[in-house]
Amino acid sequence: MASMLSSLAFVICVLSFLALTPQAAPATAPFLFPEAQSAVLPDPSTYFAPNLLSSPLPTSSFFQNFVLHNGDQPEYIHPYITRSANSSLSFAYPSFSYTSTVVSTSPFEADLTIFASNSNRNGHHVVSDFNDLSVTLDFPSSNLRFYLVRGSPFLTCFVYRPTSVSISTDHTIVSASSASGSNTKFIVKLNNDQTWLVYTSLPTELTDSGSSTLTLKEFSGVVRFAVMPDPDPKSEGILDHFSSCYPVSGAAVLENSNTLSYKFEKIGGDLLMLAHPLHLKLLSNATVLQDFKYKSIDGDLIGVVGDSWVLAPKPIPVTWNSVGGVKKDSFPEIISALRRDVDALSSTQSTTSSSYFYGKLVARAARLALIAEEVAFPDVIPVIRTFLREKIEPWLDGTFSGNGFLHDNKWGGLVTKSSTADPGADFGFGLYSDHHFHLGYFIYGISVLAKIDPAWGEKYKPQAYSLMEDFLNKDKQSNPNYPRLRTFDLYKLHSWAGGLTEFADGRNQESTSEAVNAYYAASLMGKAYNDAQLEATGSLLTTLEIQAAQMWWHVREGGESQIYEQDFAKENRVVGVLWATKRDSGLWFATAEAREIRLGIQILPVLPVTEVLFSDAGFANELVNWALPALSRTGVTEGWKGFVFALQGMYDKEGALEKIRSLKEFDDGNSRSNLLWWIHSR
């Protein structure tokens, strides 16, 4: 045990040294928008250790609930749902319920709760460390530290001073015994049919303290907890074999445009972790234990042996224009629409001050410029260029009277003027909600303008990069004013949109297609500025976001992933809002019956990359047939119809073209020109 503690101390010292080692400063300081004075942001100092407060902090992370309000809402640290409250940590191996409208985990009941027996239990946890795949929770008043590493079948507790540690449950303990008299492994059976294994780094006694509570008296060392995933003795043997090696943190490395690596810091021998279905689809180098699995809302989690993983998604084309091109005999119809849409720009007034809707306005006009390039009609580009300059510059130089971007030093990121006093303004942008959605539209417009007007692009490059790095900052060396990858979850491999809002169901995201747009736009910005690294990073995240959307948001009845049960899969072809612990058919702003909106919010904006997001024409046909009956409802707008018809063009070009020609109105981020370009590029 002494050697184990020495090893742990060495690892912690090395990590601390690396964290404190001065890094080379960038050649020029990144652009900073004016400082914000926000009245709505929470204070991060309550739950983050003091040494972490000097750097930007995560605002859409997998552990966000741990640092908001009372810090006692649960988070999903696969395969367990984990809750911290009253100087204790509780965890549950969840079961799931399925209806035709919702998939959800069972209400939280603590299968096990760990706390110091003599603690007054009035304290709270402190986040002492975090990384892409892990968070460390300390309970200073209890001498307990928990290494919560995502995908670990074990929950690991380090008791760093001799302490009596209590283990309680919301259920009834049926039995608790030492395994084979070892006094380093204990088997705890509960009346909910669960069997938990408890491993200790030193021999000790586990005594019954009554009231469904067990106690390790005056213990110091490492305690690990794992639920038996099934009754098979082979599973218990696997847990026994890997119980002495534990991870203390996990980081992800974005190496190039088609490789993402996981590096787990561990103590001990061979490391056992769990991979979700998308991991398994992309994993290229690890030993997989196919018969060792835990259930999760994201599909079965399968055992993987190794402290280094390589995930290699197939790269997708990130192009300015359509992949297949537009036939010349279609040019006249598109050009005719372009004339009308560009002429209308001169009379377009900025009636919105919303960062979201304003961004869509900018991106819509930028699409017209690229369509004009593709159909060889440069005559309209000067008008579009002028429009984009006039609309974008006030947001970059701070002269837009209705709103604007500011920099928040408390958490490290952008907020809008409107959202510093009103938490609901700009859809919660001031609480870091939806940043990739809003900024993705701006970045798309800026990238196109930089392409068609390089001199303008160079002038405003610092501001442009500041917007992009708010949500796509690779590391502190790139920009020390923003956290790493604000919205992208490097374990789940998709984004979250919830920001600094506490949710009982954890993080959430509604529109995958707008998330795709954000990383796609960033990749285009890399093209516009000849920044190969940005282009590659944007491309990789675009690829992962698309594959995650196809895995979890696109619902295929009887599909290869078999993630969703029959009741839900039969009634749904897309998830409305995907939460960490729930799948909802409804939307934030529409009911489940509005199928055209549920589909449209997973399509918009229509871009060249959309054909990759919906590359399966057969599934596109299923989606359209599922949504079409909803178009007969009273009050359905033509803007949402346009997205259904666009998807129809994936397999029925002529039928979709006829419907699109009949439309009189379009979504505020869409246009007749864009839909005609889309159909004629099929």
XYZ file of C-alpha atoms in Angstrom:
682
model
C 0.000 0.000 0.000
C 2.882 2.340 0.786
C 4.171 1.906 -2.764
C 0.697 2.532 -4.148
C 0.354 5.790 -2.212
C 3.848 6.813 -3.275
C 2.916 6.184 -6.892
C -0.229 8.232 -6.473
C 1.702 11.081 -4.906
C 4.214 10.964 -7.751
C 1.470 11.110 -10.387
C -0.227 14.032 -8.668
C 3.081 15.881 -8.364
C 3.881 15.337 -12.037
C 0.423 16.519 -13.099
C 0.702 19.566 -10.850
C 4.149 20.370 -12.252
C 2.881 20.129 -15.818
C -0.093 22.321 -14.981
C 2.165 24.978 -13.436
C 4.917 24.901 -16.056
C 4.867 28.222 -17.953
C 3.752 27.898 -21.560
C 4.988 29.954 -24.442
C 2.751 32.955 -25.020
C 1.137 33.377 -28.433
C 2.890 35.728 -30.824
C 0.071 38.248 -30.492
C -2.486 38.501 -27.723
C -5.931 37.272 -28.767
C -8.642 39.851 -29.293
C -10.884 40.492 -26.295
C -14.343 41.987 -26.512
C -15.170 44.585 -23.804
C -15.561 43.236 -20.298
C -19.039 42.200 -19.203
C -20.686 43.011 -15.915
C -23.208 40.203 -15.632
C -25.974 40.118 -13.075
C -27.097 36.595 -13.946
C -23.994 34.396 -13.809
C -23.424 32.103 -10.803
C -20.265 32.326 -8.732
C -17.856 29.520 -9.671
C -15.779 29.872 -6.502
C -18.266 27.870 -4.433
C -17.340 24.513 -5.934
C -14.086 24.936 -7.875
C -10.777 24.722 -6.024
C -9.058 28.148 -5.779
C -6.206 27.143 -8.105
C -8.713 26.455 -10.902
C -10.400 29.859 -10.740
C -7.616 31.692 -12.554
C -8.406 29.873 -15.822
C -11.604 29.742 -17.904
C -14.043 27.131 -16.630
C -16.341 24.677 -18.408
C -19.914 25.809 -18.971
C -21.517 22.838 -20.757
C -19.615 19.944 -19.254
C -20.701 16.467 -18.215
C -20.301 17.468 -14.543
C -21.956 20.902 -14.769
C -24.624 20.111 -12.164
C -21.874 19.544 -9.599
C -20.939 23.265 -9.690
C -24.364 24.934 -9.920
C -26.702 26.074 -7.119
C -26.528 23.462 -4.325
C -24.368 21.150 -6.438
C -26.684 18.252 -5.601
C -28.352 17.394 -8.905
C -27.122 14.104 -10.414
C -24.907 13.660 -13.453
C -24.378 10.622 -15.670
C -20.823 9.339 -15.288
C -21.277 6.198 -17.387
C -22.345 3.626 -16.321
C -23.502 5.237 -13.057
C -25.655 8.225 -12.262
C -23.799 10.106 -9.543
C -25.074 12.636 -7.010
C -23.148 14.653 -4.447
C -24.857 16.100 -1.379
C -24.141 16.696 2.306
C -20.496 15.618 2.182
C -21.437 12.314 0.582
C -21.396 10.798 -2.871
C -24.283 8.594 -4.016
C -24.460 6.539 -7.155
C -26.983 4.357 -8.916
C -26.829 1.868 -11.734
C -29.991 2.987 -13.514
C -32.806 1.087 -15.131
C -34.787 2.575 -17.998
C -38.410 3.085 -18.966
C -39.693 3.353 -22.518
C -42.935 4.824 -23.826
C -43.913 6.038 -27.267
C -42.848 9.593 -26.346
C -40.044 9.386 -23.769
C -37.072 7.218 -22.874
C -35.871 7.919 -19.357
C -33.817 6.563 -16.516
C -35.551 5.490 -13.344
C -35.953 8.161 -10.637
C -32.707 8.503 -8.718
C -32.395 6.178 -5.743
C -28.987 5.767 -4.177
C -27.824 2.193 -4.609
C -24.817 3.158 -2.499
C -23.886 6.353 -0.653
C -20.346 6.909 0.621
C -19.507 9.298 3.456
C -17.224 9.697 6.450
C -18.953 8.176 9.468
C -17.973 10.989 11.841
C -18.537 13.857 9.422
C -21.178 16.429 10.327
C -22.285 16.146 6.686
C -22.894 19.873 6.384
C -20.031 20.445 3.980
C -19.926 20.119 0.233
C -17.583 18.802 -2.417
C -14.873 20.732 -4.244
C -13.837 20.091 -7.845
C -10.069 19.808 -7.433
C -9.307 18.646 -10.979
C -11.086 17.980 -14.250
C -10.282 16.916 -17.756
C -12.084 15.870 -20.929
C -13.055 12.470 -19.535
C -12.859 12.917 -15.768
C -13.583 15.046 -12.740
C -12.104 14.733 -9.249
C -14.338 15.541 -6.285
C -12.797 16.238 -2.883
C -14.663 16.279 0.421
C -12.181 18.201 2.598
C -14.086 17.665 5.835
C -14.243 13.903 5.244
C -10.775 12.967 3.926
C -12.415 11.526 0.817
C -11.500 11.988 -2.822
C -13.459 10.475 -5.699
C -11.947 9.926 -9.133
C -14.945 10.013 -11.468
C -13.644 8.826 -14.819
C -16.189 8.382 -17.564
C -16.700 4.826 -18.689
C -15.139 3.184 -15.654
C -17.113 0.180 -14.362
C -15.661 1.008 -10.935
C -16.252 4.035 -8.753
C -12.965 4.857 -7.029
C -12.635 6.518 -3.610
C -9.269 7.496 -2.141
C -9.346 7.842 1.660
C -6.249 9.912 2.290
C -6.264 9.832 6.120
C -7.463 7.081 8.455
C -11.229 7.530 8.488
C -14.275 5.437 9.282
C -16.107 5.231 5.973
C -19.821 4.460 5.874
C -21.616 2.805 2.989
C -25.400 3.185 3.039
C -28.199 2.494 0.564
C -31.768 3.605 -0.158
C -32.615 -0.085 -0.431
C -32.253 -2.905 2.067
C -28.998 -4.788 2.463
C -29.777 -8.493 2.085
C -26.247 -9.627 2.871
C -22.685 -8.340 3.122
C -19.712 -10.651 3.374
C -16.019 -10.942 2.736
C -15.186 -12.920 -0.390
C -13.199 -16.049 0.481
C -12.037 -14.447 3.708
C -9.714 -12.070 1.842
C -10.875 -8.933 3.655
C -9.995 -6.962 0.485
C -13.119 -7.919 -1.454
C -16.657 -7.765 -0.146
C -19.954 -8.783 -1.732
C -23.000 -6.656 -0.900
C -26.421 -7.829 -2.053
C -29.401 -5.462 -2.084
C -33.111 -6.180 -2.209
C -33.380 -4.615 -5.683
C -31.561 -7.686 -7.054
C -28.269 -5.830 -7.399
C -24.958 -7.257 -6.246
C -22.165 -4.791 -5.549
C -18.497 -5.672 -5.212
C -16.353 -3.601 -2.848
C -12.560 -3.795 -3.207
C -10.057 -2.317 -0.744
C -6.340 -1.779 -1.253
C -5.589 -3.108 2.260
C -7.261 -5.824 4.332
C -9.990 -4.380 6.515
C -13.344 -5.227 8.049
C -16.742 -4.273 6.711
C -19.158 -4.154 9.626
C -22.916 -3.795 9.790
C -23.832 -0.490 11.454
C -27.596 -0.970 11.122
C -30.171 1.027 9.127
C -28.845 -0.347 5.832
C -25.370 0.999 6.575
C -21.982 -0.713 6.477
C -18.729 0.715 7.835
C -15.035 0.421 7.065
C -13.465 1.436 10.384
C -10.426 3.725 10.382
C -9.496 2.863 6.829
C -6.859 4.600 4.705
C -6.287 3.706 1.086
C -8.358 3.033 -2.018
C -11.896 1.651 -2.079
C -13.534 0.639 -5.353
C -17.188 -0.141 -5.989
C -18.695 -1.967 -8.968
C -22.132 -3.378 -9.597
C -22.284 -6.843 -11.096
C -23.655 -6.221 -14.622
C -25.088 -9.742 -14.809
C -25.077 -12.970 -12.772
C -22.392 -14.602 -14.928
C -19.351 -15.589 -12.806
C -17.174 -14.575 -15.768
C -18.195 -10.953 -15.230
C -17.216 -11.142 -11.579
C -13.907 -12.694 -12.588
C -13.228 -9.806 -14.985
C -13.978 -7.232 -12.288
C -11.721 -9.109 -9.859
C -8.902 -9.217 -12.386
C -8.966 -5.465 -13.115
C -9.927 -4.200 -9.672
C -6.397 -3.199 -8.650
C -5.847 -0.767 -11.556
C -7.727 2.499 -11.356
C -7.806 5.657 -13.518
C -7.323 9.063 -11.898
C -8.030 11.165 -14.990
C -8.694 10.930 -18.706
C -7.794 13.292 -21.542
C -8.621 13.380 -25.234
C -6.123 14.354 -27.921
C -7.285 15.762 -31.246
C -4.371 14.689 -33.389
C -5.455 15.381 -36.963
C -8.526 15.554 -39.166
C -9.515 11.929 -38.625
C -8.059 10.768 -35.311
C -9.092 11.287 -31.717
C -7.134 9.571 -28.940
C -7.964 8.900 -25.302
C -5.192 8.841 -22.710
C -6.085 7.634 -19.221
C -3.776 8.340 -16.293
C -3.868 5.201 -14.128
C -2.356 3.543 -11.079
C -1.769 -0.200 -11.322
C -1.617 -2.688 -14.191
C -4.071 -3.161 -17.043
C -6.991 -0.733 -17.159
C -10.588 -1.804 -17.789
C -12.971 0.809 -19.204
C -16.305 0.810 -21.052
C -17.043 2.000 -24.599
C -20.425 3.139 -25.903
C -21.723 2.135 -29.368
C -20.125 5.034 -31.262
C -16.767 4.379 -29.591
C -16.964 0.785 -30.755
C -17.757 1.866 -34.287
C -14.648 4.070 -34.377
C -12.222 2.201 -32.095
C -9.129 0.979 -33.910
C -6.535 -0.277 -31.440
C -7.883 -1.741 -28.182
C -8.808 -5.148 -26.813
C -12.613 -5.398 -26.642
C -14.372 -7.757 -24.214
C -17.549 -8.293 -26.233
C -19.353 -10.339 -23.571
C -18.666 -7.897 -20.729
C -21.316 -5.200 -20.891
C -23.294 -2.695 -18.869
C -26.581 -1.153 -19.932
C -26.914 2.582 -20.553
C -29.396 4.951 -22.134
C -26.896 5.317 -24.983
C -26.781 1.588 -25.700
C -24.684 -1.218 -24.271
C -21.327 -0.233 -22.800
C -18.702 -2.839 -23.695
C -15.463 -3.593 -21.862
C -12.242 -2.261 -23.378
C -8.789 -3.046 -21.992
C -6.143 -0.375 -22.333
C -5.223 3.104 -21.121
C -4.857 4.466 -24.645
C -7.600 4.407 -27.271
C -7.545 5.566 -30.883
C -10.841 6.573 -32.483
C -10.623 6.957 -36.244
C -13.789 8.256 -37.909
C -13.905 8.324 -41.682
C -13.303 11.950 -42.686
C -16.075 13.754 -44.547
C -15.638 16.336 -47.296
C -15.785 19.895 -45.980
C -16.420 21.982 -49.078
C -17.729 25.447 -49.852
C -20.059 24.108 -52.520
C -22.079 20.979 -53.239
C -20.116 17.763 -53.491
C -21.633 16.629 -56.784
C -22.143 20.044 -58.382
C -25.109 21.592 -60.155
C -25.948 20.752 -63.767
C -25.721 23.741 -66.108
C -29.257 23.322 -67.409
C -30.456 24.147 -63.883
C -28.493 27.405 -63.678
C -31.208 29.697 -65.137
C -33.832 28.787 -62.534
C -31.381 29.257 -59.669
C -30.075 32.543 -61.113
C -33.619 33.852 -61.429
C -34.221 33.116 -57.763
C -30.867 34.648 -56.840
C -31.784 37.911 -58.544
C -34.944 38.189 -56.476
C -33.327 37.136 -53.195
C -30.347 39.474 -53.622
C -32.558 42.385 -54.699
C -34.507 41.863 -51.474
C -31.334 42.307 -49.409
C -31.306 46.025 -50.104
C -34.664 46.379 -48.368
C -33.855 43.992 -45.514
C -33.973 45.799 -42.211
C -32.441 44.371 -39.060
C -35.680 44.017 -37.153
C -34.064 41.636 -34.670
C -31.415 42.246 -32.053
C -31.308 38.541 -31.113
C -27.853 37.058 -31.561
C -29.466 33.839 -32.811
C -31.824 35.269 -35.408
C -29.313 37.905 -36.478
C -26.755 35.164 -37.049
C -29.239 33.272 -39.214
C -29.833 36.443 -41.250
C -26.106 36.772 -41.894
C -25.625 33.096 -42.791
C -28.627 33.162 -45.156
C -27.046 36.006 -47.156
C -23.661 34.249 -47.165
C -25.286 31.193 -48.733
C -26.422 33.387 -51.634
C -22.809 34.349 -52.386
C -21.632 30.741 -52.530
C -24.602 29.688 -54.642
C -23.822 32.553 -57.033
C -20.237 31.290 -57.317
C -21.399 27.751 -58.000
C -23.815 28.725 -60.783
C -21.319 31.178 -62.334
C -23.332 34.315 -61.621
C -20.840 36.737 -60.026
C -22.927 39.825 -60.820
C -24.743 39.668 -57.459
C -21.699 39.077 -55.274
C -20.793 42.788 -54.765
C -24.270 43.455 -53.347
C -23.996 40.454 -51.016
C -20.508 41.523 -49.940
C -21.747 44.994 -49.021
C -24.714 43.539 -47.141
C -22.503 41.175 -45.138
C -20.074 43.947 -44.234
C -22.846 46.225 -43.040
C -24.486 43.504 -40.962
C -21.427 41.827 -39.437
C -19.096 44.737 -38.668
C -21.272 46.362 -35.966
C -21.163 43.116 -33.932
C -17.382 42.935 -34.276
C -16.575 46.565 -33.518
C -19.236 47.076 -30.852
C -21.344 49.658 -32.692
C -24.556 47.633 -33.033
C -27.007 49.599 -30.915
C -29.397 46.746 -30.158
C -26.948 44.212 -28.744
C -23.336 43.089 -28.938
C -20.682 40.718 -27.670
C -18.898 41.141 -24.341
C -16.305 39.034 -22.541
C -17.092 37.503 -19.148
C -14.006 37.040 -16.970
C -15.786 35.025 -14.287
C -16.210 31.823 -16.336
C -14.241 32.872 -19.415
C -16.355 33.448 -22.502
C -18.664 35.584 -24.552
C -22.010 36.902 -23.425
C -24.298 39.393 -25.141
C -25.230 42.802 -23.796
C -28.882 41.782 -23.702
C -28.174 38.662 -21.679
C -26.123 40.257 -18.897
C -29.276 41.354 -17.075
C -31.918 38.950 -18.406
C -31.142 35.216 -18.135
C -33.743 34.451 -20.811
C -32.402 36.917 -23.373
C -30.851 35.462 -26.516
C -32.088 32.006 -25.488
C -29.849 32.022 -22.415
C -26.654 33.044 -24.219
C -25.605 34.960 -21.101
C -25.723 31.675 -19.174
C -23.664 30.040 -21.929
C -26.585 28.232 -23.570
C -26.502 27.503 -27.317
C -23.178 29.258 -27.984
C -22.253 26.996 -30.880
C -25.664 27.574 -32.492
C -25.557 31.386 -32.412
C -21.865 31.792 -33.140
C -21.878 29.087 -35.807
C -24.133 31.239 -37.972
C -21.943 34.306 -37.482
C -18.810 32.310 -38.262
C -20.358 30.942 -41.443
C -21.117 34.477 -42.637
C -17.675 35.760 -41.618
C -15.945 32.853 -43.369
C -17.779 33.473 -46.627
C -17.083 37.209 -46.433
C -13.398 36.520 -45.762
C -13.389 34.248 -48.821
C -14.921 36.805 -51.184
C -13.199 39.803 -49.561
C -9.776 38.706 -48.224
C -8.786 42.238 -47.211
C -11.866 42.527 -45.007
C -11.116 39.075 -43.632
C -7.614 40.066 -42.559
C -8.847 43.273 -40.948
C -11.370 41.451 -38.782
C -9.482 38.193 -38.271
C -8.790 38.777 -34.538
C -12.494 39.314 -33.807
C -13.467 36.410 -36.055
C -11.141 34.025 -34.230
C -12.377 35.259 -30.867
C -15.932 34.302 -31.816
C -14.820 30.893 -33.063
C -12.576 30.125 -30.093
C -15.363 30.852 -27.641
C -16.665 27.339 -28.394
C -13.856 25.740 -30.436
C -10.734 26.501 -28.450
C -8.408 23.511 -28.675
C -6.397 24.427 -25.582
C -5.174 27.295 -23.435
C -2.231 27.832 -25.762
C -4.636 28.716 -28.570
C -6.562 31.259 -26.518
C -6.223 31.563 -22.714
C -9.476 33.523 -22.495
C -11.762 30.568 -23.253
C -12.086 27.004 -21.929
C -11.307 24.009 -24.099
C -14.104 23.001 -26.501
C -16.904 24.677 -24.583
C -19.812 22.729 -26.058
C -18.304 19.502 -27.425
C -18.337 16.392 -25.231
C -15.266 14.323 -26.027
C -16.705 11.184 -24.398
C -20.184 11.277 -25.922
C -18.713 12.704 -29.192
C -21.374 15.353 -29.675
C -22.239 18.770 -28.255
C -24.392 19.933 -25.372
C -26.320 23.201 -25.384
C -27.590 23.710 -21.823
C -24.922 26.032 -20.439
C -24.938 27.076 -16.781
C -28.456 25.889 -16.078
C -29.117 23.121 -13.593
C -31.193 20.254 -14.998
C -32.280 17.122 -13.174
C -31.774 15.188 -16.431
C -28.268 16.561 -16.998
C -27.076 18.210 -20.191
C -29.228 18.480 -23.317
C -29.155 19.317 -26.999
C -32.001 19.810 -29.436
C -30.626 20.683 -32.899
C -27.790 18.460 -34.065
C -27.752 20.103 -37.492
C -27.003 23.533 -36.014
C -24.185 21.922 -34.026
C -22.875 20.437 -37.282
C -23.132 23.890 -38.842
C -20.936 25.364 -36.106
C -17.997 23.003 -36.641
C -18.481 22.981 -40.410
C -18.383 26.796 -40.388
C -15.212 26.722 -38.282
C -13.619 24.383 -40.801
C -14.586 26.786 -43.587
C -12.996 29.584 -41.571
C -9.821 27.518 -41.604
C -10.080 27.337 -45.389
C -10.705 31.067 -45.688
C -7.657 31.919 -43.556
C -5.409 29.091 -44.797
C -5.337 27.702 -41.270
C -4.854 23.973 -41.804
C -5.117 23.133 -38.095
C -8.452 24.906 -37.659
C -9.756 23.329 -40.845
C -8.733 19.871 -39.607
C -10.173 20.333 -36.102
C -13.437 21.682 -37.477
C -13.622 18.795 -39.922
C -13.050 16.194 -37.202
C -15.716 17.648 -34.893
C -18.127 17.947 -37.829
C -17.594 14.277 -38.587
C -18.130 13.208 -34.984
C -21.222 15.384 -34.525
C -22.748 13.861 -37.656
C -22.011 10.304 -36.574
C -23.428 10.979 -33.105
C -26.584 12.479 -34.643
C -27.018 9.404 -36.801
C -26.414 7.157 -33.783
C -28.652 8.802 -31.163
C -30.943 11.437 -32.710
C -31.924 9.531 -35.879
C -34.262 6.740 -34.801
C -34.299 3.668 -36.998
C -36.855 1.026 -36.166
C -34.978 -2.262 -36.129
C -31.778 -0.436 -37.069
C -28.290 -1.775 -36.600
C -27.682 0.001 -33.302
C -30.867 -1.273 -31.590
C -30.515 1.526 -29.032
C -34.195 2.348 -28.663
C -36.912 -0.073 -27.625
C -39.815 -0.850 -29.925
C -42.414 1.469 -28.344
C -40.246 4.541 -28.837
C -38.728 3.489 -32.157
C -42.110 2.763 -33.699
C -43.462 6.285 -33.110
C -40.357 8.394 -33.637
C -37.883 8.933 -36.434
C -35.978 11.712 -34.702
C -35.421 12.561 -31.049
C -36.684 16.015 -30.109
C -34.418 16.900 -27.183
C -31.687 14.474 -26.179
C -30.710 14.685 -22.516
C -27.938 12.932 -20.654
C -30.516 10.694 -18.947
C -33.631 11.147 -21.094
C -34.802 11.133 -24.717
C -37.803 13.346 -25.394
C -39.994 13.450 -28.488
C -41.101 17.013 -27.693
C -39.101 20.167 -28.366
C -38.361 23.233 -26.281
C -40.693 25.239 -28.504
C -43.074 22.708 -30.068
C -45.010 19.583 -29.176
C -44.244 16.082 -30.364
C -47.156 16.318 -32.831
C -45.271 18.997 -34.815
C -43.262 16.404 -36.694
C -42.293 18.844 -39.448
C -40.611 21.042 -36.806
C -38.968 18.069 -35.094
C -37.512 17.067 -38.439
C -36.701 20.596 -39.557
C -34.734 21.449 -36.423
C -32.492 18.453 -37.223
C -31.967 19.655 -40.832
C -31.523 23.435 -40.752
C -29.534 25.149 -42.132
C -29.459 23.450 -45.540
C -25.782 23.269 -46.557
C -23.443 21.118 -48.641
C -22.710 19.102 -45.469
C -26.436 18.317 -45.073
C -26.147 15.572 -47.656
C -23.583 13.863 -45.408
C -25.758 14.233 -42.330
C -28.597 12.564 -44.256
C -26.552 10.311 -46.511
C -28.972 7.359 -46.297
C -31.660 7.981 -48.936
C -33.763 5.119 -47.594
C -33.849 6.643 -44.138
C -34.577 10.068 -45.649
C -37.626 8.483 -47.293
C -38.747 7.094 -43.909
C -38.313 10.510 -42.288
C -40.362 12.315 -44.921
C -43.158 9.734 -44.864
C -43.203 10.054 -41.068
C -43.424 13.876 -41.183
C -45.738 14.447 -44.174
C -49.032 13.729 -42.368
C -48.230 16.495 -39.896
C -48.252 19.080 -42.701
C -52.048 18.947 -42.834
C -52.325 20.373 -39.311
C -53.747 23.860 -38.891
C -51.092 26.536 -38.608
C -48.176 24.693 -40.222
C -45.871 27.295 -41.781
C -44.251 27.010 -45.176
C -40.841 27.641 -43.662
C -40.923 24.268 -41.879
C -42.459 22.556 -44.913
C -39.401 23.590 -46.913
C -37.096 21.389 -44.840
C -39.315 18.337 -45.284
C -39.359 18.912 -49.045
C -35.585 19.405 -49.064
C -35.118 15.974 -47.513
C -37.538 14.502 -50.024
C -35.092 15.674 -52.680
C -32.611 13.063 -51.442
C -34.657 10.328 -53.143
C -37.378 12.102 -55.196
C -35.873 15.130 -56.891
C -38.743 15.943 -59.235
C -41.475 15.537 -56.629
C -39.597 17.729 -54.161
C -38.816 20.344 -56.817
C -42.489 20.752 -57.645
C -43.343 21.327 -53.977
C -40.483 23.777 -53.445
C -41.516 25.819 -56.472
C -44.936 26.278 -54.885
C -43.588 27.713 -51.599
C -44.198 31.390 -50.909
C -42.340 31.678 -47.581
C -39.081 30.323 -46.209
C -37.391 29.935 -42.843
C -35.492 33.079 -41.807
C -32.202 31.238 -42.381
C -33.306 29.753 -45.695
C -34.311 31.060 -49.136
C -35.801 29.990 -52.448
C -32.338 30.169 -53.991
C -30.936 27.836 -51.352
C -33.663 25.217 -51.745
C -33.426 25.310 -55.543
C -29.639 24.968 -55.316
C -30.133 21.996 -52.980
C -32.584 20.188 -55.240
C -30.581 20.820 -58.398
C -27.404 19.558 -56.736
C -28.963 16.179 -55.951
